[in-house]
PDB file of C-alpha atoms in Angstrom:
ATOM      1  CA  MET A 697      -4.761   2.536 -31.401  1.00 48.00           C
ATOM      2  CA  ALA A 698      -2.495   5.136 -29.581  1.00 48.00           C
ATOM      3  CA  ARG A 699      -3.294   5.324 -25.766  1.00 47.00           C
ATOM      4  CA  ARG A 700      -2.695   8.464 -23.935  1.00 44.00           C
ATOM      5  CA  LEU A 701      -0.297   7.977 -20.845  1.00 40.00           C
ATOM      6  CA  ARG A 702      -1.614   9.339 -17.680  1.00 43.00           C
ATOM      7  CA  VAL A 703       1.194  10.014 -14.949  1.00 44.00           C
ATOM      8  CA  LEU A 704       0.059  10.438 -11.590  1.00 48.00           C
ATOM      9  CA  LEU A 705       2.490  11.657  -8.869  1.00 48.00           C
ATOM     10  CA  LEU A 706       2.347  10.859  -5.248  1.00 48.00           C
ATOM     11  CA  ALA A 707       4.436  12.997  -3.262  1.00 44.00           C
ATOM     12  CA  ALA A 708       5.312  12.261   0.263  1.00 43.00           C
ATOM     13  CA  SER A 709       4.240  14.816   2.691  1.00 42.00           C
ATOM     14  CA  LEU A 710       3.399  14.918   6.373  1.00 42.00           C
ATOM     15  CA  THR A 711       0.879  17.428   5.970  1.00 46.00           C
ATOM     16  CA  SER A 712      -2.234  17.099   3.906  1.00 51.00           C
ATOM     17  CA  THR A 713      -1.331  17.646   0.054  1.00 52.00           C
ATOM     18  CA  PRO A 714      -3.552  17.244  -2.891  1.00 56.00           C
ATOM     19  CA  PHE A 715      -2.135  15.157  -5.989  1.00 55.00           C
ATOM     20  CA  ALA A 716      -1.932  16.943  -9.170  1.00 55.00           C
ATOM     21  CA  LEU A 717      -2.680  14.605 -12.224  1.00 55.00           C
ATOM     22  CA  ALA A 718      -0.957  15.160 -15.787  1.00 57.00           C
ATOM     23  CA  ASP A 719      -4.080  17.034 -16.973  1.00 59.00           C
ATOM     24  CA  ASP A 720      -4.113  19.266 -13.913  1.00 60.00           C
ATOM     25  CA  THR A 721      -6.962  17.482 -12.198  1.00 60.00           C
ATOM     26  CA  VAL A 722      -6.587  17.216  -8.264  1.00 60.00           C
ATOM     27  CA  LEU A 723      -6.803  13.787  -6.376  1.00 62.00           C
ATOM     28  CA  ALA A 724      -8.006  14.117  -3.029  1.00 65.00           C
ATOM     29  CA  GLN A 725      -5.733  14.888   0.031  1.00 71.00           C
ATOM     30  CA  ALA A 726      -3.245  12.500   1.442  1.00 80.00           C
ATOM     31  CA  ASN A 727      -0.797  12.119   4.346  1.00 84.00           C
ATOM     32  CA  TYR A 728       2.492  10.458   3.505  1.00 85.00           C
ATOM     33  CA  PRO A 729       1.528   8.356   0.776  1.00 89.00           C
ATOM     34  CA  GLU A 730       3.361   4.932   0.014  1.00 91.00           C
ATOM     35  CA  GLY A 731       3.363   1.924  -2.310  1.00 92.00           C
ATOM     36  CA  PRO A 732       0.525   2.505  -4.643  1.00 92.00           C
ATOM     37  CA  LEU A 733      -1.383  -0.169  -6.254  1.00 95.00           C
ATOM     38  CA  TRP A 734      -3.677  -0.004  -9.349  1.00 93.00           C
ATOM     39  CA  SER A 735      -5.883  -2.946  -8.996  1.00 93.00           C
ATOM     40  CA  HIS A 736      -9.686  -3.643 -10.170  1.00 90.00           C
ATOM     41  CA  ARG A 737     -10.007  -0.133 -11.533  1.00 93.00           C
ATOM     42  CA  ARG A 738      -9.019   1.450  -8.331  1.00 94.00           C
ATOM     43  CA  LEU A 739      -6.035   3.121  -6.708  1.00 93.00           C
ATOM     44  CA  TYR A 740      -4.717   1.887  -3.287  1.00 96.00           C
ATOM     45  CA  TYR A 741      -1.851   3.436  -1.320  1.00 96.00           C
ATOM     46  CA  ALA A 742      -0.859   3.427   2.105  1.00 96.00           C
ATOM     47  CA  GLU A 743      -0.960   6.375   4.311  1.00 95.00           C
ATOM     48  CA  MET A 744       1.821   5.556   6.686  1.00 94.00           C
ATOM     49  CA  VAL A 745       1.353   8.301   9.198  1.00 94.00           C
ATOM     50  CA  ARG A 746      -2.481   7.756   9.457  1.00 96.00           C
ATOM     51  CA  ASP A 747      -2.047   3.596   9.656  1.00 97.00           C
ATOM     52  CA  ARG A 748      -4.351   3.318   7.058  1.00 97.00           C
ATOM     53  CA  VAL A 749      -4.968   2.192   3.268  1.00 98.00           C
ATOM     54  CA  VAL A 750      -6.673   4.298   0.906  1.00 96.00           C
ATOM     55  CA  VAL A 751      -8.782   3.439  -2.180  1.00 96.00           C
ATOM     56  CA  SER A 752      -9.999   5.849  -4.930  1.00 93.00           C
ATOM     57  CA  ALA A 753     -12.273   4.699  -7.714  1.00 92.00           C
ATOM     58  CA  ASP A 754     -12.696   8.009  -9.491  1.00 86.00           C
ATOM     59  CA  LEU A 755      -9.068   9.593  -8.881  1.00 83.00           C
ATOM     60  CA  ARG A 756     -10.829  12.480  -7.343  1.00 81.00           C
ATOM     61  CA  THR A 757     -12.052  11.305  -4.053  1.00 87.00           C
ATOM     62  CA  THR A 758     -10.801   8.683  -1.592  1.00 91.00           C
ATOM     63  CA  ALA A 759     -11.933   6.432   0.996  1.00 95.00           C
ATOM     64  CA  THR A 760     -10.345   4.532   3.932  1.00 97.00           C
ATOM     65  CA  PHE A 761     -10.155   0.904   2.674  1.00 98.00           C
ATOM     66  CA  TRP A 762      -8.421  -0.385   5.685  1.00 98.00           C
ATOM     67  CA  GLN A 763      -6.888   0.585   8.971  1.00 98.00           C
ATOM     68  CA  MET A 764      -4.940  -0.979  11.908  1.00 98.00           C
ATOM     69  CA  PRO A 765      -3.351   1.273  14.735  1.00 97.00           C
ATOM     70  CA  GLY A 766       0.420   1.153  14.930  1.00 97.00           C
ATOM     71  CA  CYS A 767       0.739  -0.539  11.686  1.00 97.00           C
ATOM     72  CA  ALA A 768       2.431   2.412   9.681  1.00 96.00           C
ATOM     73  CA  PRO A 769       1.494   0.860   6.341  1.00 97.00           C
ATOM     74  CA  VAL A 770       3.992   1.267   3.524  1.00 96.00           C
ATOM     75  CA  SER A 771       2.768  -1.164   0.742  1.00 96.00           C
ATOM     76  CA  ILE A 772      -0.221  -2.832  -0.574  1.00 97.00           C
ATOM     77  CA  ALA A 773      -0.103  -5.911  -3.129  1.00 96.00           C
ATOM     78  CA  PRO A 774      -2.830  -8.231  -4.614  1.00 95.00           C
ATOM     79  CA  TYR A 775      -2.605 -11.624  -2.956  1.00 95.00           C
ATOM     80  CA  ARG A 776      -4.550 -15.059  -3.660  1.00 91.00           C
ATOM     81  CA  GLN A 777      -8.071 -14.608  -5.282  1.00 86.00           C
ATOM     82  CA  GLN A 778      -9.669 -11.914  -3.221  1.00 92.00           C
ATOM     83  CA  GLU A 779      -7.304 -10.668  -0.638  1.00 96.00           C
ATOM     84  CA  PHE A 780      -4.263  -8.157  -0.365  1.00 97.00           C
ATOM     85  CA  LEU A 781      -0.965  -8.009   1.676  1.00 97.00           C
ATOM     86  CA  VAL A 782      -0.398  -4.659   3.637  1.00 98.00           C
ATOM     87  CA  LEU A 783       3.024  -4.258   4.768  1.00 97.00           C
ATOM     88  CA  CYS A 784       3.331  -2.790   8.387  1.00 97.00           C
ATOM     89  CA  HIS A 785       6.490  -1.113   8.602  1.00 95.00           C
ATOM     90  CA  THR A 786       6.900  -0.048  12.356  1.00 93.00           C
ATOM     91  CA  ALA A 787       4.673  -3.049  13.359  1.00 96.00           C
ATOM     92  CA  HIS A 788       7.018  -5.530  11.878  1.00 96.00           C
ATOM     93  CA  LYS A 789       4.290  -7.753  10.233  1.00 97.00           C
ATOM     94  CA  VAL A 790       2.526  -8.653   7.203  1.00 97.00           C
ATOM     95  CA  VAL A 791      -1.447  -8.389   7.401  1.00 98.00           C
ATOM     96  CA  ARG A 792      -3.986 -10.341   5.195  1.00 98.00           C
ATOM     97  CA  VAL A 793      -6.975  -8.005   4.178  1.00 98.00           C
ATOM     98  CA  SER A 794     -10.106  -8.960   2.434  1.00 98.00           C
ATOM     99  CA  ALA A 795     -11.177  -7.390  -0.817  1.00 96.00           C
ATOM    100  CA  ALA A 796     -13.952  -5.537   1.444  1.00 97.00           C
ATOM    101  CA  GLY A 797     -11.202  -3.981   3.741  1.00 98.00           C
ATOM    102  CA  SER A 798     -11.458  -6.402   6.716  1.00 98.00           C
ATOM    103  CA  THR A 799      -8.329  -7.970   8.574  1.00 98.00           C
ATOM    104  CA  VAL A 800      -8.229 -11.690   7.659  1.00 97.00           C
ATOM    105  CA  GLY A 801      -4.828 -12.613   9.414  1.00 97.00           C
ATOM    106  CA  VAL A 802      -1.738 -11.324  10.547  1.00 97.00           C
ATOM    107  CA  ILE A 803       1.829 -12.765   9.730  1.00 96.00           C
ATOM    108  CA  ASP A 804       4.676 -11.784  11.903  1.00 94.00           C
ATOM    109  CA  ARG A 805       7.099 -14.585  11.038  1.00 93.00           C
ATOM    110  CA  ASP A 806       8.718 -16.380   8.365  1.00 90.00           C
ATOM    111  CA  SER A 807       8.281 -20.117   7.748  1.00 91.00           C
ATOM    112  CA  VAL A 808      11.214 -20.902  10.221  1.00 94.00           C
ATOM    113  CA  GLY A 809       9.938 -18.754  12.877  1.00 94.00           C
ATOM    114  CA  ARG A 810      12.380 -15.460  12.399  1.00 92.00           C
ATOM    115  CA  PRO A 811      10.406 -12.307  12.848  1.00 92.00           C
ATOM    116  CA  PHE A 812      10.071  -9.567  10.262  1.00 91.00           C
ATOM    117  CA  PHE A 813      11.963  -6.233  10.598  1.00 92.00           C
ATOM    118  CA  HIS A 814      10.579  -3.601   8.928  1.00 93.00           C
ATOM    119  CA  PRO A 815       8.854  -4.778   5.934  1.00 94.00           C
ATOM    120  CA  ASN A 816       9.164  -2.123   3.266  1.00 92.00           C
ATOM    121  CA  ALA A 817       8.144  -2.837  -0.371  1.00 93.00           C
ATOM    122  CA  SER A 818       6.201  -5.482  -2.155  1.00 95.00           C
ATOM    123  CA  THR A 819       5.183  -6.638  -5.402  1.00 93.00           C
ATOM    124  CA  ALA A 820       2.811  -9.585  -6.732  1.00 93.00           C
ATOM    125  CA  ASP A 821       3.671 -12.249  -9.296  1.00 93.00           C
ATOM    126  CA  ASP A 822       1.202 -13.709 -11.741  1.00 90.00           C
ATOM    127  CA  LYS A 823       0.188 -16.646  -9.646  1.00 90.00           C
ATOM    128  CA  ARG A 824      -1.179 -14.172  -6.810  1.00 83.00           C
ATOM    129  CA  GLY A 825       1.783 -14.743  -4.779  1.00 89.00           C
ATOM    130  CA  VAL A 826       3.660 -11.754  -3.313  1.00 93.00           C
ATOM    131  CA  TYR A 827       7.271 -11.019  -2.986  1.00 92.00           C
ATOM    132  CA  PHE A 828       8.450  -8.329  -0.550  1.00 92.00           C
ATOM    133  CA  THR A 829      11.554  -6.638   1.312  1.00 90.00           C
ATOM    134  CA  ALA A 830      12.258  -5.968   4.728  1.00 88.00           C
ATOM    135  CA  SER A 831      14.492  -3.022   5.021  1.00 83.00           C
ATOM    136  CA  GLY A 832      15.843  -3.800   8.785  1.00 78.00           C
ATOM    137  CA  ASP A 833      17.341  -0.890  11.010  1.00 75.00           C
ATOM    138  CA  PHE A 834      18.152   2.131   8.973  1.00 70.00           C
ATOM    139  CA  HIS A 835      21.518   3.716   9.419  1.00 69.00           C
ATOM    140  CA  PRO A 836      23.249   6.000   6.959  1.00 71.00           C
ATOM    141  CA  SER A 837      26.103   3.915   6.715  1.00 70.00           C
ATOM    142  CA  ALA A 838      24.473   0.772   5.865  1.00 62.00           C
TER     143      ALA A 838
END
């Protein structure tokens, strides 16, 4: 049975911009969208400039799933059984978030005590663990 491929383009913008789906339907407004995740028949993505993660179940409307002032979230990944990890880029931390959208815990250091510096992108493995990168200071010659 052939499946139709649907492409959703999340375009970064500092102003509210609607997302156009491949069939020209429009997903709700977003501000600087980052790190989309499709999980449990829902689309989650970070809005870095609004310090929040947004969710959409119908791809036409959105709601705030989770928010933390000063976080600047850039990525969300499924974690453990009923949690997510949100990478807070400018706050230099990783936040554990429940499936209901509440903060469970904050991780700001690795296992030997070194702080994270600009966590940037994440992906889950098949055992509900998460790998992520930390970009460090940005410099054009880096």
